[in-house]
CSV table of C-alpha atoms and ligand atoms in Angstrom, one decimal:
chain,number,residue,atom,x,y,z
P,1,UNK,CA,52.3,-60.3,6.2
P,2,UNK,CA,53.3,-57.1,8.0
P,3,UNK,CA,54.8,-55.4,4.9
P,4,UNK,CA,55.7,-51.7,5.3
P,5,UNK,CA,57.1,-50.1,2.1
P,6,UNK,CA,60.4,-48.4,2.8
P,7,UNK,CA,60.2,-49.9,6.3
P,8,UNK,CA,58.3,-46.9,7.3
P,9,UNK,CA,57.5,-46.9,11.1
P,10,UNK,CA,59.5,-50.1,11.7
P,11,UNK,CA,62.1,-50.0,14.4
P,12,UNK,CA,65.1,-51.9,13.0
P,13,UNK,CA,67.8,-51.0,15.6
P,14,UNK,CA,68.3,-49.9,19.2
P,15,UNK,CA,70.9,-47.3,19.6
P,16,UNK,CA,72.6,-45.1,22.3
P,17,UNK,CA,73.9,-42.7,19.6
P,18,UNK,CA,71.0,-40.4,18.7
P,19,UNK,CA,67.3,-39.7,19.2
P,20,UNK,CA,65.5,-38.3,16.2
P,21,UNK,CA,62.1,-37.0,17.5
P,22,UNK,CA,60.2,-36.2,14.3
P,23,UNK,CA,57.0,-35.0,16.0
P,24,UNK,CA,58.7,-32.4,18.2
P,25,UNK,CA,61.6,-31.6,15.9
P,26,UNK,CA,64.3,-32.6,18.3
P,27,UNK,CA,67.7,-34.2,17.6
P,28,UNK,CA,69.8,-35.5,20.5
P,29,UNK,CA,73.3,-37.0,20.4
P,30,UNK,CA,74.0,-39.1,23.5
P,31,UNK,CA,71.9,-36.9,25.7
P,32,UNK,CA,73.0,-33.5,24.2
P,33,UNK,CA,70.8,-31.4,21.9
P,34,UNK,CA,72.6,-31.3,18.5
P,35,UNK,CA,71.8,-27.6,17.9
P,36,UNK,CA,73.5,-26.8,21.3
P,37,UNK,CA,76.5,-28.9,20.3
P,38,UNK,CA,76.7,-27.2,16.9
P,39,UNK,CA,76.7,-23.7,18.5
P,40,UNK,CA,79.2,-24.4,21.3
P,41,UNK,CA,81.5,-27.3,20.4
P,42,UNK,CA,84.0,-28.4,17.7
P,43,UNK,CA,83.5,-31.3,15.3
P,44,UNK,CA,86.3,-33.3,17.0
P,45,UNK,CA,84.5,-33.0,20.4
P,46,UNK,CA,81.3,-34.3,18.8
P,47,UNK,CA,83.2,-37.2,17.2
P,48,UNK,CA,84.6,-38.1,20.6
P,49,UNK,CA,81.0,-37.9,22.1
P,50,UNK,CA,79.7,-40.2,19.4
P,51,UNK,CA,82.5,-42.7,19.5
P,52,UNK,CA,83.3,-42.8,23.3
P,53,UNK,CA,79.9,-41.8,24.8
P,54,UNK,CA,80.9,-38.6,26.5
P,55,UNK,CA,82.4,-35.2,25.8
P,56,UNK,CA,86.2,-35.3,26.0
P,57,UNK,CA,88.4,-33.9,28.7
P,58,UNK,CA,91.2,-31.6,27.4
P,59,UNK,CA,93.8,-34.4,27.3
P,60,UNK,CA,91.4,-36.8,25.6
P,61,UNK,CA,90.6,-34.2,23.0
P,62,UNK,CA,94.2,-33.6,22.4
P,63,UNK,CA,94.9,-37.3,21.9
P,64,UNK,CA,92.0,-37.7,19.4
P,65,UNK,CA,93.2,-34.6,17.4
P,66,UNK,CA,96.7,-36.0,17.2
P,67,UNK,CA,95.3,-39.4,16.0
P,68,UNK,CA,93.2,-37.6,13.4
P,69,UNK,CA,96.2,-35.5,12.2
P,70,UNK,CA,98.4,-38.6,11.9
P,71,UNK,CA,95.7,-40.3,9.7
P,72,UNK,CA,95.2,-37.4,7.3
P,73,UNK,CA,97.9,-38.2,4.8
P,74,UNK,CA,97.1,-40.0,1.6
P,75,UNK,CA,99.1,-43.1,0.9
P,76,UNK,CA,100.9,-43.0,-2.5
P,77,UNK,CA,98.9,-45.9,-3.9
P,78,UNK,CA,95.6,-44.1,-3.3
P,79,UNK,CA,96.9,-41.1,-5.2
P,80,UNK,CA,97.8,-43.4,-8.1
P,81,UNK,CA,94.3,-44.9,-8.1
P,82,UNK,CA,92.6,-41.5,-8.0
P,83,UNK,CA,94.9,-40.3,-10.9
P,84,UNK,CA,93.8,-43.3,-13.0
P,85,UNK,CA,90.1,-42.5,-12.7
P,86,UNK,CA,88.3,-40.8,-15.6
P,87,UNK,CA,88.0,-37.0,-15.1
P,88,UNK,CA,84.2,-37.1,-15.6
P,89,UNK,CA,83.7,-39.6,-12.8
P,90,UNK,CA,81.4,-38.2,-10.1
P,91,UNK,CA,83.2,-37.2,-6.9
P,92,UNK,CA,81.0,-39.6,-4.8
P,93,UNK,CA,82.2,-42.5,-7.1
P,94,UNK,CA,85.8,-41.3,-6.7
P,95,UNK,CA,85.3,-41.3,-2.9
P,96,UNK,CA,83.7,-44.7,-2.9
P,97,UNK,CA,86.5,-46.2,-5.0
P,98,UNK,CA,89.3,-44.6,-2.9
P,99,UNK,CA,87.6,-45.8,0.4
P,100,UNK,CA,87.3,-49.3,-1.0
P,101,UNK,CA,91.1,-49.4,-1.5
P,102,UNK,CA,91.8,-48.7,2.2
P,103,UNK,CA,93.2,-51.7,4.0
P,104,UNK,CA,91.0,-52.9,6.8
P,105,UNK,CA,92.3,-54.8,9.9
P,106,UNK,CA,91.9,-58.5,9.1
P,107,UNK,CA,90.2,-59.3,12.5
P,108,UNK,CA,86.7,-58.6,13.4
P,109,UNK,CA,85.3,-56.5,15.2
P,110,UNK,CA,86.1,-53.1,13.7
P,111,UNK,CA,88.1,-50.7,15.8
P,112,UNK,CA,88.2,-47.0,16.8
P,113,UNK,CA,91.6,-46.8,15.0
P,114,UNK,CA,89.8,-47.7,11.7
P,115,UNK,CA,87.0,-45.1,12.5
P,116,UNK,CA,89.7,-42.5,13.0
P,117,UNK,CA,91.6,-43.4,9.9
P,118,UNK,CA,88.5,-43.2,7.6
P,119,UNK,CA,87.2,-40.0,9.1
P,120,UNK,CA,90.6,-38.3,8.9
P,121,UNK,CA,91.3,-39.3,5.3
P,122,UNK,CA,88.1,-38.4,3.5
P,123,UNK,CA,88.7,-34.6,3.4
P,124,UNK,CA,92.2,-35.2,2.0
P,125,UNK,CA,90.8,-37.5,-0.8
P,126,UNK,CA,88.3,-34.8,-1.7
P,127,UNK,CA,90.8,-32.0,-1.7
P,128,UNK,CA,93.3,-33.9,-3.6
P,129,UNK,CA,90.8,-34.9,-6.3
P,130,UNK,CA,89.3,-31.4,-6.5
P,131,UNK,CA,92.6,-29.7,-7.0
P,132,UNK,CA,93.9,-32.3,-9.4
P,133,UNK,CA,90.9,-31.9,-11.6
P,134,UNK,CA,91.5,-28.2,-11.7
P,135,UNK,CA,95.3,-28.6,-12.4
P,136,UNK,CA,96.2,-27.2,-9.0
P,137,UNK,CA,99.0,-28.3,-6.8
P,138,UNK,CA,98.0,-30.6,-3.9
P,139,UNK,CA,98.0,-28.8,-0.6
P,140,UNK,CA,99.2,-31.1,2.2
P,141,UNK,CA,97.2,-31.3,5.4
P,142,UNK,CA,98.1,-28.5,7.9
P,143,UNK,CA,98.5,-30.1,11.4
P,144,UNK,CA,98.0,-26.7,13.1
P,145,UNK,CA,94.4,-26.7,11.9
P,146,UNK,CA,91.4,-28.6,13.1
P,147,UNK,CA,89.5,-31.1,10.9
P,148,UNK,CA,87.0,-28.6,9.4
P,149,UNK,CA,89.4,-25.7,8.9
P,150,UNK,CA,92.1,-28.1,7.5
P,151,UNK,CA,89.5,-29.3,4.9
P,152,UNK,CA,88.9,-25.7,3.7
P,153,UNK,CA,92.6,-25.0,3.8
P,154,UNK,CA,93.4,-28.1,1.6
P,155,UNK,CA,90.8,-27.0,-0.9
P,156,UNK,CA,91.8,-23.4,-1.2
P,157,UNK,CA,95.4,-23.2,0.0
P,158,UNK,CA,94.4,-20.3,2.3
P,159,UNK,CA,93.8,-20.2,6.0
P,160,UNK,CA,90.0,-20.0,6.1
P,161,UNK,CA,88.0,-17.1,7.7
P,162,UNK,CA,86.7,-17.7,11.2
P,163,UNK,CA,83.1,-17.1,10.0
P,164,UNK,CA,83.5,-19.8,7.4
P,165,UNK,CA,84.9,-22.3,9.9
P,166,UNK,CA,82.1,-21.5,12.3
P,167,UNK,CA,79.3,-22.3,9.8
P,168,UNK,CA,81.0,-25.4,8.4
P,169,UNK,CA,81.8,-26.7,11.9
P,170,UNK,CA,78.1,-26.3,12.8
P,171,UNK,CA,77.1,-28.1,9.5
P,172,UNK,CA,79.6,-31.0,10.2
P,173,UNK,CA,78.2,-31.4,13.7
P,174,UNK,CA,74.5,-31.2,12.7
P,175,UNK,CA,75.0,-33.8,10.0
P,176,UNK,CA,77.3,-36.1,11.7
P,177,UNK,CA,74.6,-38.5,12.9
P,178,UNK,CA,70.9,-39.0,12.3
P,179,UNK,CA,69.4,-42.4,13.3
P,180,UNK,CA,68.4,-45.0,10.8
P,181,UNK,CA,68.5,-43.0,7.5
P,182,UNK,CA,69.1,-45.1,4.4
P,183,UNK,CA,72.9,-44.7,4.4
P,184,UNK,CA,73.4,-45.5,8.1
P,185,UNK,CA,71.0,-48.5,7.8
P,186,UNK,CA,73.1,-49.7,4.9
P,187,UNK,CA,76.3,-49.4,7.0
P,188,UNK,CA,74.8,-51.4,9.9
P,189,UNK,CA,73.4,-54.1,7.5
P,190,UNK,CA,76.9,-54.6,6.1
P,191,UNK,CA,78.5,-54.5,9.5
P,192,UNK,CA,76.1,-57.1,10.7
P,193,UNK,CA,77.6,-59.7,8.4
P,194,UNK,CA,80.9,-59.2,10.3
P,195,UNK,CA,82.3,-57.4,7.3
P,196,UNK,CA,84.8,-54.6,7.9
P,197,UNK,CA,84.2,-50.9,8.7
P,198,UNK,CA,85.5,-49.7,5.3
P,199,UNK,CA,83.1,-51.9,3.4
P,200,UNK,CA,80.3,-50.6,5.6
P,201,UNK,CA,81.2,-47.0,4.8
P,202,UNK,CA,81.6,-47.8,1.1
P,203,UNK,CA,78.0,-49.2,1.0
P,204,UNK,CA,76.8,-46.2,2.9
P,205,UNK,CA,78.4,-43.9,0.4
P,206,UNK,CA,76.5,-45.6,-2.4
P,207,UNK,CA,73.2,-45.0,-0.5
P,208,UNK,CA,74.2,-41.4,0.3
P,209,UNK,CA,74.7,-40.4,-3.3
P,210,UNK,CA,71.1,-40.7,-4.4
P,211,UNK,CA,69.2,-37.5,-4.9
P,212,UNK,CA,66.5,-38.4,-2.4
P,213,UNK,CA,69.2,-38.6,0.3
P,214,UNK,CA,72.5,-36.8,0.3
P,215,UNK,CA,72.2,-35.6,-3.2
P,216,UNK,CA,69.5,-33.1,-2.4
P,217,UNK,CA,71.6,-29.9,-1.8
P,218,UNK,CA,72.7,-30.0,-5.4
P,219,UNK,CA,69.1,-30.1,-6.4
P,220,UNK,CA,68.4,-27.2,-4.0
P,221,UNK,CA,71.1,-25.1,-5.7
P,222,UNK,CA,69.7,-25.9,-9.2
P,223,UNK,CA,66.2,-25.0,-8.0
P,224,UNK,CA,67.4,-21.6,-6.7
P,225,UNK,CA,69.5,-20.9,-9.7
P,226,UNK,CA,66.6,-21.7,-12.0
P,227,UNK,CA,64.1,-19.6,-10.0
P,228,UNK,CA,66.6,-16.7,-10.0
P,229,UNK,CA,64.3,-14.0,-8.8
P,230,UNK,CA,61.5,-13.5,-6.2
P,231,UNK,CA,59.0,-12.6,-9.0
P,232,UNK,CA,59.6,-16.0,-10.6
P,233,UNK,CA,59.3,-18.0,-7.4
P,234,UNK,CA,55.6,-18.8,-7.1
P,235,UNK,CA,55.1,-19.7,-10.8
P,236,UNK,CA,58.2,-21.9,-10.9
P,237,UNK,CA,57.1,-23.8,-7.7
P,238,UNK,CA,53.5,-24.1,-8.9
P,239,UNK,CA,54.7,-25.6,-12.2
P,240,UNK,CA,56.7,-28.3,-10.3
P,241,UNK,CA,53.9,-29.1,-7.9
P,242,UNK,CA,51.3,-29.2,-10.8
P,243,UNK,CA,53.6,-31.9,-12.4
P,244,UNK,CA,53.7,-33.7,-9.0
P,245,UNK,CA,57.4,-33.2,-8.8
P,246,UNK,CA,59.2,-33.1,-5.4
P,247,UNK,CA,60.7,-29.8,-4.3
P,248,UNK,CA,64.3,-30.5,-3.2
P,249,UNK,CA,65.1,-29.5,0.4
P,250,UNK,CA,61.6,-30.1,1.7
P,251,UNK,CA,59.9,-33.1,3.3
P,252,UNK,CA,61.3,-35.8,5.6
P,253,UNK,CA,60.3,-39.3,6.4
P,254,UNK,CA,60.7,-38.7,10.2
P,255,UNK,CA,60.3,-34.9,10.8
P,256,UNK,CA,56.7,-33.8,10.6
P,257,UNK,CA,57.6,-30.4,11.8
P,258,UNK,CA,60.7,-28.2,11.4
P,259,UNK,CA,63.9,-30.2,10.9
P,260,UNK,CA,66.0,-28.9,13.9
P,261,UNK,CA,69.1,-29.1,11.8
P,262,UNK,CA,67.7,-26.8,9.3
P,263,UNK,CA,66.7,-24.3,12.0
P,264,UNK,CA,70.1,-24.4,13.6
P,265,UNK,CA,71.9,-23.9,10.3
P,266,UNK,CA,69.6,-21.1,9.3
P,267,UNK,CA,70.5,-19.3,12.6
P,268,UNK,CA,74.2,-19.9,12.2
P,269,UNK,CA,74.4,-18.6,8.6
P,270,UNK,CA,72.2,-15.6,9.3
P,271,UNK,CA,75.2,-13.7,10.6
P,272,UNK,CA,77.3,-14.5,7.5
P,273,UNK,CA,74.6,-14.0,4.8
P,274,UNK,CA,72.1,-11.6,6.3
P,275,UNK,CA,72.7,-8.9,3.6
P,276,UNK,CA,73.2,-11.4,0.7
P,277,UNK,CA,70.7,-11.3,-2.2
P,278,UNK,CA,71.0,-15.0,-2.8
P,279,UNK,CA,70.2,-15.7,0.9
P,280,UNK,CA,67.2,-13.4,0.7
P,281,UNK,CA,65.9,-15.3,-2.3
P,282,UNK,CA,66.5,-18.6,-0.5
P,283,UNK,CA,64.4,-17.4,2.5
P,284,UNK,CA,61.7,-16.2,0.1
P,285,UNK,CA,61.6,-19.5,-1.8
P,286,UNK,CA,61.4,-21.4,1.5
P,287,UNK,CA,58.4,-19.4,2.8
P,288,UNK,CA,56.6,-19.6,-0.6
P,289,UNK,CA,57.3,-23.3,-0.9
P,290,UNK,CA,56.0,-24.1,2.6
P,291,UNK,CA,52.8,-22.1,1.9
P,292,UNK,CA,52.3,-23.9,-1.5
P,293,UNK,CA,53.1,-27.4,0.0
P,294,UNK,CA,50.3,-26.8,2.5
P,295,UNK,CA,48.0,-26.0,-0.4
P,296,UNK,CA,49.1,-28.9,-2.7
P,297,UNK,CA,49.8,-31.5,-0.1
P,298,UNK,CA,47.3,-30.8,2.7
P,299,UNK,CA,48.0,-32.8,5.9
P,300,UNK,CA,51.4,-34.1,4.7
P,301,UNK,CA,53.3,-31.7,7.1
P,302,UNK,CA,56.1,-30.9,4.7
P,303,UNK,CA,58.8,-28.4,5.9
P,304,UNK,CA,62.3,-27.4,5.1
P,305,UNK,CA,64.9,-30.2,5.7
P,306,UNK,CA,68.6,-29.9,6.5
P,307,UNK,CA,69.5,-30.1,2.8
P,308,UNK,CA,67.9,-26.8,2.0
P,309,UNK,CA,70.2,-25.0,4.5
P,310,UNK,CA,73.1,-27.2,3.6
P,311,UNK,CA,73.0,-25.6,0.2
P,312,UNK,CA,72.9,-22.1,1.8
P,313,UNK,CA,75.9,-23.0,4.0
P,314,UNK,CA,77.9,-24.3,1.0
P,315,UNK,CA,77.0,-21.2,-1.0
P,316,UNK,CA,78.0,-18.9,1.8
P,317,UNK,CA,81.4,-20.4,2.1
P,318,UNK,CA,81.9,-20.7,-1.7
P,319,UNK,CA,82.2,-24.5,-1.7
P,320,UNK,CA,82.2,-25.9,-5.2
P,321,UNK,CA,79.0,-27.8,-6.1
P,322,UNK,CA,80.8,-31.0,-6.9
P,323,UNK,CA,81.7,-31.2,-3.2
P,324,UNK,CA,78.2,-30.8,-1.7
P,325,UNK,CA,77.3,-34.4,-1.2
P,326,UNK,CA,80.9,-35.5,-0.6
P,327,UNK,CA,81.2,-32.9,2.2
P,328,UNK,CA,78.0,-34.4,3.7
P,329,UNK,CA,79.7,-37.8,3.5
P,330,UNK,CA,82.8,-36.4,5.3
P,331,UNK,CA,80.7,-35.4,8.3
P,332,UNK,CA,78.4,-38.4,8.3
P,333,UNK,CA,81.3,-40.9,8.2
P,334,UNK,CA,81.8,-40.1,12.0
P,335,UNK,CA,78.2,-41.3,12.6
P,336,UNK,CA,78.5,-44.3,10.3
P,337,UNK,CA,81.6,-45.4,12.1
P,338,UNK,CA,79.9,-45.0,15.5
P,339,UNK,CA,77.0,-47.2,14.2
P,340,UNK,CA,79.3,-49.9,12.9
P,341,UNK,CA,81.1,-50.0,16.2
P,342,UNK,CA,77.8,-50.1,18.1
P,343,UNK,CA,76.4,-52.9,15.8
P,344,UNK,CA,79.6,-54.9,16.4
P,345,UNK,CA,79.1,-54.7,20.2
P,346,UNK,CA,75.9,-56.6,20.1
P,347,UNK,CA,75.6,-58.1,16.7
P,348,UNK,CA,72.8,-60.0,15.0
P,349,UNK,CA,72.8,-60.3,11.3
P,350,UNK,CA,70.0,-58.4,9.5
P,351,UNK,CA,67.7,-60.9,7.7
P,352,UNK,CA,64.2,-59.5,7.2
P,353,UNK,CA,61.6,-61.4,5.2
P,354,UNK,CA,60.1,-60.8,1.8
P,355,UNK,CA,56.5,-61.4,0.8
P,356,UNK,CA,56.2,-63.3,-2.5
P,357,UNK,CA,53.8,-61.6,-5.0
P,358,UNK,CA,54.8,-63.5,-8.1
P,359,UNK,CA,53.1,-66.3,-10.0
P,360,UNK,CA,52.1,-69.6,-8.4
P,361,UNK,CA,52.0,-73.2,-9.7
P,362,UNK,CA,54.0,-72.5,-12.9
P,363,UNK,CA,56.3,-75.4,-12.4
P,364,UNK,CA,53.5,-78.0,-12.2
P,365,UNK,CA,51.8,-76.6,-15.4
P,366,UNK,CA,55.0,-76.6,-17.4
P,367,UNK,CA,55.9,-80.1,-16.1
P,368,UNK,CA,52.5,-81.4,-17.3
P,369,UNK,CA,53.0,-79.9,-20.8
P,370,UNK,CA,56.5,-81.5,-21.1
J,401,ACO,N1,57.9,-31.8,-2.6
J,401,ACO,C1,56.6,-32.1,-2.9
J,401,ACO,N2,55.9,-33.1,-2.4
J,401,ACO,C2,56.5,-33.8,-1.5
J,401,ACO,C3,57.8,-33.6,-1.1
J,401,ACO,C4,58.5,-32.6,-1.7
J,401,ACO,N3,59.8,-32.3,-1.3
J,401,ACO,N4,58.1,-34.6,-0.2
J,401,ACO,C5,57.1,-35.3,0.0
J,401,ACO,N5,56.0,-34.9,-0.8
J,401,ACO,C6,54.7,-35.4,-0.9
J,401,ACO,C7,54.7,-36.7,-1.8
J,401,ACO,O1,54.5,-36.4,-3.1
J,401,ACO,C8,53.6,-37.5,-1.2
J,401,ACO,O2,52.4,-36.9,-1.6
J,401,ACO,P1,51.1,-37.9,-2.0
J,401,ACO,O3,50.7,-38.5,-0.6
J,401,ACO,O4,50.1,-37.0,-2.5
J,401,ACO,O5,51.6,-38.9,-2.9
J,401,ACO,C9,53.6,-37.1,0.3
J,401,ACO,O6,54.3,-35.8,0.4
J,401,ACO,C10,54.5,-38.1,1.1
J,401,ACO,O7,55.7,-38.2,0.5
J,401,ACO,P2,56.6,-39.5,0.4
J,401,ACO,O8,57.5,-39.4,-0.8
J,401,ACO,O9,55.8,-40.7,0.6
J,401,ACO,O10,57.5,-39.3,1.7
J,401,ACO,P3,58.8,-40.2,2.1
J,401,ACO,O11,58.8,-40.2,3.6
J,401,ACO,O12,58.8,-41.4,1.3
J,401,ACO,O13,60.0,-39.3,1.5
J,401,ACO,C11,61.7,-37.7,1.2
J,401,ACO,C12,60.8,-38.4,2.2
J,401,ACO,C13,62.4,-38.7,0.3
J,401,ACO,C14,62.7,-36.9,2.0
J,401,ACO,C15,60.8,-36.8,0.4
J,401,ACO,O14,60.2,-35.8,1.2
J,401,ACO,C16,61.6,-36.1,-0.8
J,401,ACO,O15,61.8,-36.7,-1.8
J,401,ACO,N6,62.0,-34.8,-0.5
J,401,ACO,C17,62.8,-34.1,-1.5
J,401,ACO,C18,64.3,-34.6,-1.5
J,401,ACO,C19,65.0,-34.1,-0.3
J,401,ACO,O16,65.0,-32.9,0.0
J,401,ACO,N7,65.8,-35.1,0.3
J,401,ACO,C20,66.6,-34.8,1.5
J,401,ACO,C21,66.0,-35.4,2.7
J,401,ACO,S1,67.0,-35.1,4.1
J,401,ACO,C22,68.3,-36.2,4.0
J,401,ACO,O17,68.3,-37.2,3.4
J,401,ACO,C23,69.5,-35.8,4.8
């Protein structure tokens, strides 16, 4: 049997959406370098690129923005569902529950209209829940604002600073799509049964919430908070590595060199956080960790991944920690939707094999005794 734990090295899908080149540290969306897109384009333009295959003309962008605006509002019944959920329920679980209550089109295949609807509504769900937990009045979507700035506006009630919009827009673009990661694979497996787009995103949310995947930025923040000072850094990291624990924000199944998303985010937030003590500590921890990982894990080629700098972006814009993984989900929904639509274009149900490693011949022996 050709068993590869975690499907490592197995090609499960052919896609036109993105190329993740782990040896050379390159990420390409439909022919465009993701870091270029993050520096020069808006999230809406990149959504268009992922869903339609090319960057939009002005009129096409205007139309997509209008469709996203129209789909931002929360239906009353979803508000009632969210209000019924226990206050200590994790935000990712709240999101999963809300998404599962969206009404999908009854016919297969999934549509761009559904992709628009789910991408547009997630920031509103998050902002509604966040403010309601903090006994703050709900801020309705502002249709003068783009997707990313409207999300910050709905959370805070203030028009966000340009510098904050710039870094969060770059983050949304860089994390919108990333090949066959666990959550995207989940979404395609679900779509391959001819299930609907919202079910596929629900499953993907379940995969995303684990600490080895989308939950890592929270782990990065805890690590940096616990380390606290440059003097503590090396001892703290050595203790973890001596216990064979993973350092959050480092390592990647595919990237065996710098994660290009981490590099791009690091550049973008430099301007915002250059004189910030916390950011100086983050950089120091990064450099020390990479040195120690070379010592403790020689030959494993462990570098900073996107989640390390995601934490830095979120810290720089004062995003509350409970929204870290959900915000990743808000951007990645664009990529999941693109994959579900692509899966539907040329569908074949996923059905790999399993290798039986259990006991043999038990039925015969039991039968003889009886
Ligand atoms: N810290 C310390 N050691 C590590 C780390 C790390 N962050 N990552 C990998 N290693 C070590 C492993 O212990 C293992 O060592 P060994 O061969 O001596 O047993 C070796 O490197 C290979 O690691 P695997 O876990 O087999 O690598 P895998 O490809 O399965 O895992 C993963 C990749 C899950 C990302 C892993 O590197 C990890 O857990 N990192 C920390 C969590 C994290 O930052 N996740 C975010 C990833 S990016 C994203 O999902 C958007």
